[in-house]
Amino acid sequence: MDLRVVVLTGAGVSADSGHPTFRGHGGLWEGRAVAEVATPEAWARDPELVWRFYQERRQLLASSSPNPAHFALADLEERLGELGVAFSLVTQNVDDLHARAGSAAIHIHGELSVLRCEVCGEKVRDLDHLDPAAFFPCPECGHRAMRPDVVWFGEMPNRVEDVFRQVGNASHFLSVGTSGTVYPAAGLLQLARDAGAKTFVSSLDEPENLSMDDAYFPGRAAEVLPELCELILRQLSR
Ligand code: OAD
């Protein structure tokens, strides 16, 4: 089997940069489950509320920085590149912290820094307009409110086929900082096992999709990942 490392990250990787996770401690926003706000129905019913929620998260991008977990993954990518080993980083996170640490991540749930017009499809990368009380009108067609280009509950994630193909060819798969509850991302771990990949899992709380076949490293991503990435590198260079 050719060597290919695929990493899947979730909200836990950005928790140490001050970004709240979706579930567990801090998983509520103004007393509401995040899953109630991040839907097309909520946007249609109460766009002001949904926009305020996302503007808060967009503001957080401006004031937060990548943590050692993001940097460890960027370093892993670079060193695997030197060894000629294929690497991909798939993230469920909508922040830009992987990019700021130097990784090119596949954002299956979209990106907070991109806004999209539901009328004409125009996309704009913007982190300058962060007022929670002012919508961002479409510069192309004038529609009054662009939405964040993120995947909401009930919407199709991005690049699913591509990601499935890469995980299906993985020799090593690392799932980190995700509760393993939201599909299709939560199914990638099983897909990797089925493909015969060596599977590594790390999270603060035990993910729902963990199995005895996985090497499990509990703890905070910022503390665990630097060493875990070294371990993966050692296994690959043998
Ligand atoms: P969750 O909020 O479901 O899970 C976060 C996981 O990170 C939990 O298992 C925590 O134990 C773990 N965690 C918390 N702090 C950590 C830390 N410092 N270090 C390591 N792990 C830590 O987040 P995701 O699994 O990413 O989808 O959520 C998946 C998807 O559900 C999200 O992408 C989003 C959400 O609904 C959409 O918006 C479509």
Short mmCIF file of C-alpha atoms in Angstrom, two decimals, residues 26-146:
data_model
loop_
_atom_site.label_atom_id
_atom_site.label_comp_id
_atom_site.label_asym_id
_atom_site.label_seq_id
_atom_site.Cartn_x
_atom_site.Cartn_y
_atom_site.Cartn_z
CA GLY A 26 -19.48 25.84 26.08
CA GLY A 27 -21.65 24.32 23.35
CA LEU A 28 -24.54 26.74 23.91
CA TRP A 29 -24.95 30.25 22.50
CA GLU A 30 -27.29 32.64 24.33
CA GLY A 31 -28.89 29.54 25.88
CA ARG A 32 -29.63 27.94 22.51
CA ALA A 33 -28.12 24.76 21.09
CA VAL A 34 -25.89 25.78 18.19
CA ALA A 35 -27.72 23.24 16.04
CA GLU A 36 -30.82 25.45 16.34
CA VAL A 37 -29.04 28.50 14.91
CA ALA A 38 -26.95 26.89 12.18
CA THR A 39 -29.79 25.93 9.85
CA PRO A 40 -31.35 27.29 6.63
CA GLU A 41 -34.69 27.38 8.50
CA ALA A 42 -33.26 29.64 11.24
CA TRP A 43 -31.79 31.95 8.55
CA ALA A 44 -35.17 32.17 6.78
CA ARG A 45 -37.05 32.73 10.06
CA ASP A 46 -34.68 35.11 11.87
CA PRO A 47 -31.72 36.25 9.74
CA GLU A 48 -30.78 38.98 12.25
CA LEU A 49 -30.24 36.35 14.97
CA VAL A 50 -28.24 34.01 12.74
CA TRP A 51 -26.11 36.89 11.39
CA ARG A 52 -25.35 38.05 14.95
CA PHE A 53 -24.24 34.51 15.86
CA TYR A 54 -21.90 34.32 12.85
CA GLN A 55 -20.58 37.86 13.22
CA GLU A 56 -19.53 36.95 16.78
CA ARG A 57 -17.69 33.93 15.42
CA ARG A 58 -16.15 35.99 12.61
CA GLN A 59 -14.97 38.57 15.16
CA LEU A 60 -13.31 35.79 17.10
CA LEU A 61 -11.19 34.96 14.04
CA ALA A 62 -9.72 38.43 14.12
CA SER A 63 -8.73 38.11 17.77
CA SER A 64 -7.51 34.50 17.97
CA SER A 65 -4.41 32.68 16.78
CA PRO A 66 -3.45 29.13 15.81
CA ASN A 67 -2.31 26.97 18.75
CA PRO A 68 0.39 24.25 18.93
CA ALA A 69 -2.05 21.67 17.49
CA HIS A 70 -2.44 23.65 14.25
CA PHE A 71 1.32 24.17 14.05
CA ALA A 72 2.06 20.48 14.73
CA LEU A 73 -0.16 19.48 11.80
CA ALA A 74 1.47 22.04 9.49
CA ASP A 75 4.88 20.71 10.54
CA LEU A 76 3.72 17.11 9.96
CA GLU A 77 2.61 18.05 6.44
CA GLU A 78 5.94 19.68 5.66
CA ARG A 79 8.01 16.77 6.97
CA LEU A 80 5.88 14.17 5.20
CA GLY A 81 6.37 16.17 2.02
CA GLU A 82 10.14 15.85 2.48
CA LEU A 83 9.67 12.07 2.82
CA GLY A 84 7.50 12.00 -0.30
CA VAL A 85 4.44 10.83 1.65
CA ALA A 86 1.03 12.07 0.48
CA PHE A 87 -0.88 14.11 3.04
CA SER A 88 -4.29 15.69 3.30
CA LEU A 89 -5.94 17.67 6.04
CA VAL A 90 -9.73 17.62 6.14
CA THR A 91 -11.42 19.93 8.62
CA GLN A 92 -14.94 20.33 9.88
CA ASN A 93 -13.90 23.70 11.29
CA VAL A 94 -15.05 26.91 9.66
CA ASP A 95 -12.24 29.03 11.12
CA ASP A 96 -9.04 29.88 9.23
CA LEU A 97 -6.55 28.73 11.87
CA HIS A 98 -5.14 25.82 9.84
CA ALA A 99 -4.39 28.20 6.96
CA ARG A 100 -2.77 30.69 9.33
CA ALA A 101 -0.56 27.91 10.71
CA GLY A 102 0.51 27.03 7.15
CA SER A 103 -1.78 24.14 6.16
CA ALA A 104 -4.02 23.91 3.12
CA ALA A 105 -7.12 22.33 4.65
CA ILE A 106 -10.16 20.97 2.83
CA HIS A 107 -13.06 22.78 4.52
CA ILE A 108 -15.92 20.31 4.23
CA HIS A 109 -18.19 22.59 6.30
CA GLY A 110 -17.16 25.82 4.55
CA GLU A 111 -15.42 28.93 5.88
CA LEU A 112 -16.49 31.81 8.11
CA SER A 113 -14.29 34.23 6.21
CA VAL A 114 -16.28 33.73 2.99
CA LEU A 115 -19.74 35.21 2.38
CA ARG A 116 -22.09 33.91 -0.30
CA CYS A 117 -25.11 35.44 -2.02
CA GLU A 118 -28.05 33.04 -2.10
CA VAL A 119 -29.57 34.92 -5.05
CA CYS A 120 -26.71 35.14 -7.58
CA GLY A 121 -24.07 32.83 -6.05
CA GLU A 122 -21.40 35.55 -5.70
CA LYS A 123 -18.71 34.75 -3.11
CA VAL A 124 -16.62 37.33 -1.25
CA ARG A 125 -13.74 36.74 1.17
CA ASP A 126 -14.28 39.31 3.91
CA LEU A 127 -13.27 39.77 7.52
CA ASP A 128 -13.53 43.57 7.57
CA HIS A 129 -17.29 43.95 8.03
CA LEU A 130 -17.94 42.53 11.47
CA ASP A 131 -20.83 44.65 12.78
CA PRO A 132 -23.42 42.22 14.22
CA ALA A 133 -26.21 44.71 13.44
CA ALA A 134 -25.39 45.33 9.75
CA PHE A 135 -25.92 42.80 6.98
CA PHE A 136 -23.40 42.62 4.12
CA PRO A 137 -25.20 43.39 0.83
CA CYS A 138 -24.15 41.46 -2.27
CA PRO A 139 -21.69 43.58 -4.30
CA GLU A 140 -22.80 41.80 -7.49
CA CYS A 141 -26.62 41.83 -7.45
CA GLY A 142 -27.41 44.08 -4.46
CA HIS A 143 -29.30 41.39 -2.47
CA ARG A 144 -29.58 42.83 1.06
CA ALA A 145 -27.86 40.07 3.05
CA MET A 146 -25.11 37.65 2.09
#
